[in-house]
Short mmCIF file of C-alpha atoms (C1' of nucleotides) in Angstrom, two decimals:
data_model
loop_
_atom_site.label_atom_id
_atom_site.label_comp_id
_atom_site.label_asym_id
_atom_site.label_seq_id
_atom_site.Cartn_x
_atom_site.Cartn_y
_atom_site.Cartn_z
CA UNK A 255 0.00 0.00 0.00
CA UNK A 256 1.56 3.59 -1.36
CA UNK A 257 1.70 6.14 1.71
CA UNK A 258 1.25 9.93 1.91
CA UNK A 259 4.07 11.87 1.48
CA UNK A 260 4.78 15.30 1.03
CA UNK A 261 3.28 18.75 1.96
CA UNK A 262 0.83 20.77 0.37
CA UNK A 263 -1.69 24.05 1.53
CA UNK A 264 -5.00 24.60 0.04
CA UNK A 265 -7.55 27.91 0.60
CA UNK A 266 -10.62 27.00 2.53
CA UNK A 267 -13.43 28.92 1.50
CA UNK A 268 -16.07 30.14 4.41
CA UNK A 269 -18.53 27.25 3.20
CA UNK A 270 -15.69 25.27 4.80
CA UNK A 271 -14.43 23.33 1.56
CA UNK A 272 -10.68 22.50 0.66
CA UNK A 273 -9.25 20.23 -1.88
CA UNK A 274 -7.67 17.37 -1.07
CA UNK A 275 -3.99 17.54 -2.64
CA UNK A 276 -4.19 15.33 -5.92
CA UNK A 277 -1.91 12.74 -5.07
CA UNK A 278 -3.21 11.74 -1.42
CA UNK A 279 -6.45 11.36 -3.59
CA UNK A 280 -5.02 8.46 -5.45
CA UNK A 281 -4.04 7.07 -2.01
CA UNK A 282 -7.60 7.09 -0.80
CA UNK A 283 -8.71 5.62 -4.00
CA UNK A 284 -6.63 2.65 -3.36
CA UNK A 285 -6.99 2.09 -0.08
CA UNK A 286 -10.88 2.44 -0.46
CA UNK A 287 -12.16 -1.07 -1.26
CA UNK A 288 -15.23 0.21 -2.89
CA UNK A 289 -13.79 2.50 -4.93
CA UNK A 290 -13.50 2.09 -8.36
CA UNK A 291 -12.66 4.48 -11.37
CA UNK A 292 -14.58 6.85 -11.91
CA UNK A 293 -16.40 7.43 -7.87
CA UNK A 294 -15.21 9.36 -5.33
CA UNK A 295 -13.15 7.60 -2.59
CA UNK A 296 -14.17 7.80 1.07
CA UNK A 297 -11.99 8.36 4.49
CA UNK A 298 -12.14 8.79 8.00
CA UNK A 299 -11.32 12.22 9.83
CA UNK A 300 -10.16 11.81 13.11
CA UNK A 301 -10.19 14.71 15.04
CA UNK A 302 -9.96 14.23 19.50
CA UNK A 303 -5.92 13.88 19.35
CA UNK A 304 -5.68 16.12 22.41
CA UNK A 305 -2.13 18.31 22.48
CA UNK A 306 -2.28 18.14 18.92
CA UNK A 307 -3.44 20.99 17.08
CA UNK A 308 -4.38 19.34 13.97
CA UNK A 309 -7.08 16.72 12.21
CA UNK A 310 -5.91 13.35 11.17
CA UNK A 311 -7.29 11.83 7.17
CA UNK A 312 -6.95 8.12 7.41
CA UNK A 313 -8.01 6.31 4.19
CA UNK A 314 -10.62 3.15 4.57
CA UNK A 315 -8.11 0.60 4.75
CA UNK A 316 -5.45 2.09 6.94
CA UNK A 317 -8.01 2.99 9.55
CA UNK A 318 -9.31 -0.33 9.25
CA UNK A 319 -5.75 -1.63 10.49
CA UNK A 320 -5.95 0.86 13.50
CA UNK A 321 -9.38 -0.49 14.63
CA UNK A 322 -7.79 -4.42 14.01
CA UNK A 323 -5.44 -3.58 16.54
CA UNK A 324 -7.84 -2.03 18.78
CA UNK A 325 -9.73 -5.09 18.76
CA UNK A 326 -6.91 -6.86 20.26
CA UNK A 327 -6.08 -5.13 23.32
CA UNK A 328 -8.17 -7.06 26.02
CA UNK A 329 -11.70 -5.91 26.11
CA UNK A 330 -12.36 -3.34 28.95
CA UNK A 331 -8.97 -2.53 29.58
CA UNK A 332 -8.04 1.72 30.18
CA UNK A 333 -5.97 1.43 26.90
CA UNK A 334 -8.65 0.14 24.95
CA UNK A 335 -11.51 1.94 25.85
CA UNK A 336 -9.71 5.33 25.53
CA UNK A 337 -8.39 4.50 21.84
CA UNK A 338 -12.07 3.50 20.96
CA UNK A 339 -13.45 6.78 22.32
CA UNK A 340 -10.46 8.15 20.52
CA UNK A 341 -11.21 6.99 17.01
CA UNK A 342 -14.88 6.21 17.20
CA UNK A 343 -16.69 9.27 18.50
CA UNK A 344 -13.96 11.25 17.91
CA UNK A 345 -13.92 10.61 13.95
CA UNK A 346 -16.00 11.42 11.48
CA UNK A 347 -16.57 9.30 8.13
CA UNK A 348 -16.64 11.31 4.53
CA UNK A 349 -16.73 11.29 0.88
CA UNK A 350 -14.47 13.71 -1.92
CA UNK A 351 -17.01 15.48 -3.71
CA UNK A 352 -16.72 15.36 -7.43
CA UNK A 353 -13.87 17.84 -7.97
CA UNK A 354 -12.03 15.92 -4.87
CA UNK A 355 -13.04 18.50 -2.34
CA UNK A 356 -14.24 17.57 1.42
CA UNK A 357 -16.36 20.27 4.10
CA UNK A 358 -14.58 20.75 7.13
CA UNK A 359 -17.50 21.00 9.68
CA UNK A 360 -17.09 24.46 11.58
CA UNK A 361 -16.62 22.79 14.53
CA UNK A 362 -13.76 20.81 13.31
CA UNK A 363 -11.91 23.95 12.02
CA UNK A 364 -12.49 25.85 14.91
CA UNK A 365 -10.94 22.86 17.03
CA UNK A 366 -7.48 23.21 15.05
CA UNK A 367 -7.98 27.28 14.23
CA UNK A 368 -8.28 26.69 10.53
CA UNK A 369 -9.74 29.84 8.38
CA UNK A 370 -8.64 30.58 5.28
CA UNK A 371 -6.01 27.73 4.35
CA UNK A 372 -4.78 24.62 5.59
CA UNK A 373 -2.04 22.72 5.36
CA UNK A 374 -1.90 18.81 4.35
CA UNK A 375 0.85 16.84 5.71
CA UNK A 376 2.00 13.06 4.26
CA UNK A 377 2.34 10.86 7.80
CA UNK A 378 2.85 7.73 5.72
CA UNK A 379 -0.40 5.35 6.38
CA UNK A 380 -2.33 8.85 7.47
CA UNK A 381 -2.35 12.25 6.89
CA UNK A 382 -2.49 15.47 8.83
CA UNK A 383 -4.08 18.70 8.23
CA UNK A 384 -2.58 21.61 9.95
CA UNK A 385 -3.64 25.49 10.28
CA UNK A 386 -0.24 27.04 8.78
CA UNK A 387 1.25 28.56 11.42
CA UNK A 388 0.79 25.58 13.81
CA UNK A 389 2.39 23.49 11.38
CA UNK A 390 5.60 25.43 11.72
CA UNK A 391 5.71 25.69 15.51
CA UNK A 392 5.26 21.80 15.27
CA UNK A 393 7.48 21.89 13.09
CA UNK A 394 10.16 23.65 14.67
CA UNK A 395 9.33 21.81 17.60
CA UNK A 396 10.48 19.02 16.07
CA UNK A 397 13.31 20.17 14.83
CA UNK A 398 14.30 20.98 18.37
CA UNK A 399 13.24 17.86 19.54
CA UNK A 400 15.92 15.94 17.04
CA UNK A 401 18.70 17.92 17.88
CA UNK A 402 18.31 17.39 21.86
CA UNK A 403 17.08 13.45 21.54
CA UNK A 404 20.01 13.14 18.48
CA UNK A 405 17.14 11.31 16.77
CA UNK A 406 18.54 13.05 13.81
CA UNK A 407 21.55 10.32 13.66
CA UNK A 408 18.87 7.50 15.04
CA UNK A 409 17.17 8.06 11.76
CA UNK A 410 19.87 8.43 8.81
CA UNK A 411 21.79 5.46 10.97
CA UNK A 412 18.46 3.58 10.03
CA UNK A 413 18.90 4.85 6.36
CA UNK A 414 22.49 3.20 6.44
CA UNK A 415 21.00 -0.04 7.71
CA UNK A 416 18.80 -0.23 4.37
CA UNK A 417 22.33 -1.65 2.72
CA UNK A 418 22.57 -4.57 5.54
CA UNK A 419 19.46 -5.68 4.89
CA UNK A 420 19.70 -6.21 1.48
CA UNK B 271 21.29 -5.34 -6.01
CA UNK B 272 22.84 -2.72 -8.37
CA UNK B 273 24.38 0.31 -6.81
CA UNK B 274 23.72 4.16 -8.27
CA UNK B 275 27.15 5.07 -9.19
CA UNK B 276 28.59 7.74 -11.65
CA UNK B 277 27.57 11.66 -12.48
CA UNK B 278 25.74 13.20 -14.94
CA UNK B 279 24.62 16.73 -15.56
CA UNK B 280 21.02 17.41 -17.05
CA UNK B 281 19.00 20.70 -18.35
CA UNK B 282 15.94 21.51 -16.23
CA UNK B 283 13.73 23.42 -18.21
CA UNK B 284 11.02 25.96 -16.80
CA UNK B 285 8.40 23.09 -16.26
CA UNK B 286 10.93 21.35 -14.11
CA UNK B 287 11.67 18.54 -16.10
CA UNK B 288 14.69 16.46 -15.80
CA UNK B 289 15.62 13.41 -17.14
CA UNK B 290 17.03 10.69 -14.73
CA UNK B 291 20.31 9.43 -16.21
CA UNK B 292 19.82 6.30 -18.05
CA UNK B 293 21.58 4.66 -16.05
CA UNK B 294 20.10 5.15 -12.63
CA UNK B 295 17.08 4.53 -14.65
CA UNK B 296 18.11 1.09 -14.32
CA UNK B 297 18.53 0.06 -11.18
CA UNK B 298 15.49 2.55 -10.19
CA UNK B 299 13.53 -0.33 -12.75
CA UNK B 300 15.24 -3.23 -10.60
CA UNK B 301 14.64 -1.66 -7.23
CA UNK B 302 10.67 -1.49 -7.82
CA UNK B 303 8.73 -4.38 -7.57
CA UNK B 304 5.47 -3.39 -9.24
CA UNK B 305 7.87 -2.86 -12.37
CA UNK B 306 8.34 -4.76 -15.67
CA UNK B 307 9.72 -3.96 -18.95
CA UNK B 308 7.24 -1.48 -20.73
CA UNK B 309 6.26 0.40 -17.20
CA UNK B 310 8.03 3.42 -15.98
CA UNK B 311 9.50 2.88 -12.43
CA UNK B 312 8.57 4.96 -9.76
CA UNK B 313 11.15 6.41 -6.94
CA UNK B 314 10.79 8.22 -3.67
CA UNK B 315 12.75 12.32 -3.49
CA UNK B 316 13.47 12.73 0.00
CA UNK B 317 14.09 17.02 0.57
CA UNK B 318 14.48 17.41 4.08
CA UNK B 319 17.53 16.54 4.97
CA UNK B 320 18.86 19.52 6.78
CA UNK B 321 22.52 21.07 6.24
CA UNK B 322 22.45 19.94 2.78
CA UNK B 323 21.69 21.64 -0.12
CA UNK B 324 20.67 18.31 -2.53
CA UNK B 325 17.52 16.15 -2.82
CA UNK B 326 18.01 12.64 -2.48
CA UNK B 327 16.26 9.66 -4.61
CA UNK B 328 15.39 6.21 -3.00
CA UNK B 329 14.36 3.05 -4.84
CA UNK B 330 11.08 1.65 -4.17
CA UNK B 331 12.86 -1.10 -2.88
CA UNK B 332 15.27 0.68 -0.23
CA UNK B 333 12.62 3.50 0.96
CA UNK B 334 10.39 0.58 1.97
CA UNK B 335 12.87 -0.70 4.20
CA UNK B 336 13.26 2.39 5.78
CA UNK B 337 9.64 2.82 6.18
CA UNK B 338 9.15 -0.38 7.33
CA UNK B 339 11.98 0.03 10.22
CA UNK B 340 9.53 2.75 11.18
CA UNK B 341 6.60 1.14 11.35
CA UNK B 342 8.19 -1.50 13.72
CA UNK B 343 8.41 1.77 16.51
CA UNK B 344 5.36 1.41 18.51
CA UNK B 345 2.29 3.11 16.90
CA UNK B 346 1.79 6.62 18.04
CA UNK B 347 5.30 7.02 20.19
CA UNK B 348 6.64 10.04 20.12
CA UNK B 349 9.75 8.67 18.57
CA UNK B 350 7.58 7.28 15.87
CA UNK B 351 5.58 10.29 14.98
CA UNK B 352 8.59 12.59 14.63
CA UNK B 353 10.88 9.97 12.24
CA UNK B 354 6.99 9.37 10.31
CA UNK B 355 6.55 13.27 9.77
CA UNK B 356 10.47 13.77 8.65
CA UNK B 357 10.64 11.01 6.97
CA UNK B 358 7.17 11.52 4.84
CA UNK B 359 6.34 15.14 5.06
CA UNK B 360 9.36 15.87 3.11
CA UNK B 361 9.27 13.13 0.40
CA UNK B 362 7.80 12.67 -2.80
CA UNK B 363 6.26 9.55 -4.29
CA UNK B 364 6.90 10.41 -8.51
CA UNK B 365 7.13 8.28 -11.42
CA UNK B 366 9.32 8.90 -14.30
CA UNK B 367 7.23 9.89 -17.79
CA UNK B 368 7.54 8.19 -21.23
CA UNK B 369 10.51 9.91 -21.43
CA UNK B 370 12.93 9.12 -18.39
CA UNK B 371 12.22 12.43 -16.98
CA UNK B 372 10.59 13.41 -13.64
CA UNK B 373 9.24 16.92 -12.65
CA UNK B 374 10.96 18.56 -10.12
CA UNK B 375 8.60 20.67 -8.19
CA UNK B 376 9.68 24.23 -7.81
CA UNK B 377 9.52 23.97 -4.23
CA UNK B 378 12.54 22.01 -4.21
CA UNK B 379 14.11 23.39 -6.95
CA UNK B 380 14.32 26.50 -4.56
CA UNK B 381 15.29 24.48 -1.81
CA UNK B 382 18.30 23.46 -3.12
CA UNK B 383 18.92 26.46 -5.83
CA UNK B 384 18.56 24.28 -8.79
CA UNK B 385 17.46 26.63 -11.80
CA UNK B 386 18.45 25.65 -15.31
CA UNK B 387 20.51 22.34 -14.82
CA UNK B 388 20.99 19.32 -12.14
CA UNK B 389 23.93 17.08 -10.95
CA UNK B 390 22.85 13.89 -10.70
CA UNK B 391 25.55 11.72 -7.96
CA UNK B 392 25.34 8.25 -7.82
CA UNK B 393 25.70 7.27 -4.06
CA UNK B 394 25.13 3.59 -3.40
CA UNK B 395 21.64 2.80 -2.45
CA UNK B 396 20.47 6.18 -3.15
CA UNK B 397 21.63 8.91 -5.66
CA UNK B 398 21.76 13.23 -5.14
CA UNK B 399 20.73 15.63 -7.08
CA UNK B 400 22.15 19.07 -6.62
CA UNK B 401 23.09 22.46 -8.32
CA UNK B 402 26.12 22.16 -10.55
CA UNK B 403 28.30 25.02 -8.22
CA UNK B 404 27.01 23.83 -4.81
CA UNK B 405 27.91 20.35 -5.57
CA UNK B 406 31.56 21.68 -6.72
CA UNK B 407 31.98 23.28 -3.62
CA UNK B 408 30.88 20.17 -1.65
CA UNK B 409 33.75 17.99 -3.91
CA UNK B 410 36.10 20.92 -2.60
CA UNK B 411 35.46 20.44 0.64
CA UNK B 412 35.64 16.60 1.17
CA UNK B 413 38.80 17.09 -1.47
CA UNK B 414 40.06 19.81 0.98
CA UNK B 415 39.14 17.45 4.20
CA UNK B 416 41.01 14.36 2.45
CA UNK B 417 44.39 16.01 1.89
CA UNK B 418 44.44 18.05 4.97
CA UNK B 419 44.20 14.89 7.46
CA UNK B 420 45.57 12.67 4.82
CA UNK B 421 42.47 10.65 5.18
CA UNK B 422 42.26 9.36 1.77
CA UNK B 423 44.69 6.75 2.79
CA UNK B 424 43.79 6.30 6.16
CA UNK B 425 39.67 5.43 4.41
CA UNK B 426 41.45 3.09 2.23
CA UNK B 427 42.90 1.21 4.99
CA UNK B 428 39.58 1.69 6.62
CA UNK B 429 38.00 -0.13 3.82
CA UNK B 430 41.02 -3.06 3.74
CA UNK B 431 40.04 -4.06 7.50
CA UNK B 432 36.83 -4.47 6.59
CA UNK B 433 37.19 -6.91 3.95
CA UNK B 434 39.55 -8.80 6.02
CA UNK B 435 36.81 -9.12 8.54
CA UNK B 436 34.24 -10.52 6.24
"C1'" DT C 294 -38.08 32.16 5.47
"C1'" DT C 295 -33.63 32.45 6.55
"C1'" DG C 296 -29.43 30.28 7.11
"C1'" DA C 297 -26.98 26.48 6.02
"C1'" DT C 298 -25.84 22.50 3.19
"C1'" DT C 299 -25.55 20.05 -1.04
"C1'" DC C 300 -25.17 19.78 -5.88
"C1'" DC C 301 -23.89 21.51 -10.38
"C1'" DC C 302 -21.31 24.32 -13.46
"C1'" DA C 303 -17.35 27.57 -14.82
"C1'" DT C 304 -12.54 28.62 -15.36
"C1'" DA C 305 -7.71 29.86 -14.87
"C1'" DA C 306 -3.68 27.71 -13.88
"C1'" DT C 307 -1.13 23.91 -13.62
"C1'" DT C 308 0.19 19.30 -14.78
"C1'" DT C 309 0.33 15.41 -17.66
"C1'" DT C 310 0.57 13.26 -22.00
"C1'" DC C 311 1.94 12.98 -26.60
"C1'" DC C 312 4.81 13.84 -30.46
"C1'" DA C 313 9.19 15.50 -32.72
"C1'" DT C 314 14.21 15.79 -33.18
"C1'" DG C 315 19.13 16.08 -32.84
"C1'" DA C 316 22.63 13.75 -30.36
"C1'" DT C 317 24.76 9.48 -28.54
"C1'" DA C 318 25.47 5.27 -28.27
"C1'" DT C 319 25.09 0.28 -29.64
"C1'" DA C 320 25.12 -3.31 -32.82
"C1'" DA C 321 25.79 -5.23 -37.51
"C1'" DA C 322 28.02 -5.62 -41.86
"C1'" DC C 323 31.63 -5.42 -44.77
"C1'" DG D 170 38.44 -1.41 -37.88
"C1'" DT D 171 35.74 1.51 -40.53
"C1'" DT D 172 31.36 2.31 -42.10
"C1'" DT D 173 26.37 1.75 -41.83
"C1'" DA D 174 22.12 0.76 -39.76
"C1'" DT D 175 19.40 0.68 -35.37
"C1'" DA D 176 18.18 1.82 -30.97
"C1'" DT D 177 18.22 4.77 -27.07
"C1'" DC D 178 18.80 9.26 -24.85
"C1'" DA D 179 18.19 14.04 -23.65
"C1'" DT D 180 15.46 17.81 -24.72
"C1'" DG D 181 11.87 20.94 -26.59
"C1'" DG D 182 7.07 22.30 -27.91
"C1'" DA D 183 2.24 21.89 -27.96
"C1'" DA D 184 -2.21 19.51 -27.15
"C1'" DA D 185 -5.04 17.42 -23.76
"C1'" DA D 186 -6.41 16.46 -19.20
"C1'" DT D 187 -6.53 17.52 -14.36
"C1'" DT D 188 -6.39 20.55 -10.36
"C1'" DA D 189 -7.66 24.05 -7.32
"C1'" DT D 190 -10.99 27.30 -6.62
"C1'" DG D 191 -15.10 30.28 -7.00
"C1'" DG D 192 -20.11 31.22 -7.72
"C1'" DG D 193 -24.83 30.19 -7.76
"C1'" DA D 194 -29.16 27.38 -7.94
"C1'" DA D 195 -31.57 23.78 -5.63
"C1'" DT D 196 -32.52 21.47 -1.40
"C1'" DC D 197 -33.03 20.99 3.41
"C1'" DA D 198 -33.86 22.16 8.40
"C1'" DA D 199 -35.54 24.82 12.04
#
DNA sequence: TTGATTCCCATAATTTTCCATGATATAAAC
DNA sequence: GTTTATATCATGGAAAATTATGGGAATCAA
């Protein structure tokens, strides 16, 4: 299954609708098992990420995966029953309109301070979608976060191990 | 599997296309398993890497291991969510046209200065693209670290050890 | 009936696809 | 080992398709 990758910002008119970037569409197509050319795919918004300033797009199949593993965790226990408030009442199911558009309720946009354009970011098997200036404290928070943790050698050491396991 | 190796300089023109060398065409066509002979072979550009001014281009075959040492993190760490965003917020899934070429956004043409023409540097499991005079002045700087220290010899050596080891 | 939501159409800008060509390179023939 | 044919490469231009975005009519809900 292709991921999302890459960043992109799109204007969000006041009737609350923004494009989705072109090529996360084709990711939703194919992870939508009843799409099929020509129909708009469907995904899941997931929006009650607490300390996170920003929605999360999950196409049908990945989120399927994340409610799999749910499943697993034994019934009843705290860890379970927070993730499935976290992804079942906190998410919210829709379909691209035909020129691969989606609403943003007011209520979601309000919850992440998005107005007039918002920013789509690739997470691999989800996506994110950021007001613009957020993004960039995140961002920057990051940033700071690698340097301190030296994730930043953590990572391209993992890029070096792609030769040994060939 | 067959390394990138080699430089080549190509015109970008105003669209942004480039073509890939032929011959990292290759091993771009061996490194992707949904390829055959008649298909264009996609590749992953991966723009983020801080304190360097070049993009760098994955096989199919050797991003996926990367991503997949990722995905073995536990879902929704922090350590996870950090390498996820670098490691897919500033990437780029593209397939090369009928032609060999690929579009370079300008985006990261900007990013790393490229305007008219683009080094291509074969580097193992990946390859580089960078402007022509930025990617002298990085040769003149390894050149300049080599003869100061004398390293060149001491690598060598470096390099003789480890085949004895094997 | 008034505000919101959905659906349909319009369009400029961008991106993709297709075709053309000179330049290299590779292979074949003598 | 030249010369000749054949294929592939790098590059440009233009047509065709897609994207992002806006506006308005139709529909719905209170």
């Amino acid at each position: 299954m292709r991921r999302f990758r890459g960043e992109a910002e799109n204007k969000v008119d006041n009737k609350g609708r923004v494009s989705i970037p072109a090529a996360f569409r084709r990711i939703l197509e194919e992870g939508d098992p009843d799409w099929s050319s020509g129909l708009n795919p469907n995904l899941v918004i997931v929006y009650g990420r607490r300390n996170r300033k920003c929605l999360e797009g999950y196409s049908i199949g990945s989120i399927e995966i994340v409610d799999n593993l749910v499943s697993n965790l034994p019934r009843y226990s705290k860890e379970r029953e927070i993730l499935e408030r976290l992804l079942n009442s906190q998410s919210l199911y829709i379909q691209l309109d035909e020129n691969g558009r989606i609403i943003l309720p007011l209520k979601l946009r309000k919850l992440v301070e998005i107005q007039t354009t918002a920013v789509f970011v690739g997470m691999g098997e989800k996506f994110q979608i950021w007001n613009p200036t957020n993004y960039i404290s995140d961002m920057n928070l990051i940033e700071k976060n690698l340097s301190e943790n030296n994730l930043e050698e953590e990572l391209y050491s993992l890029l070096a191990n792609v030769k040994n396991q060939n």
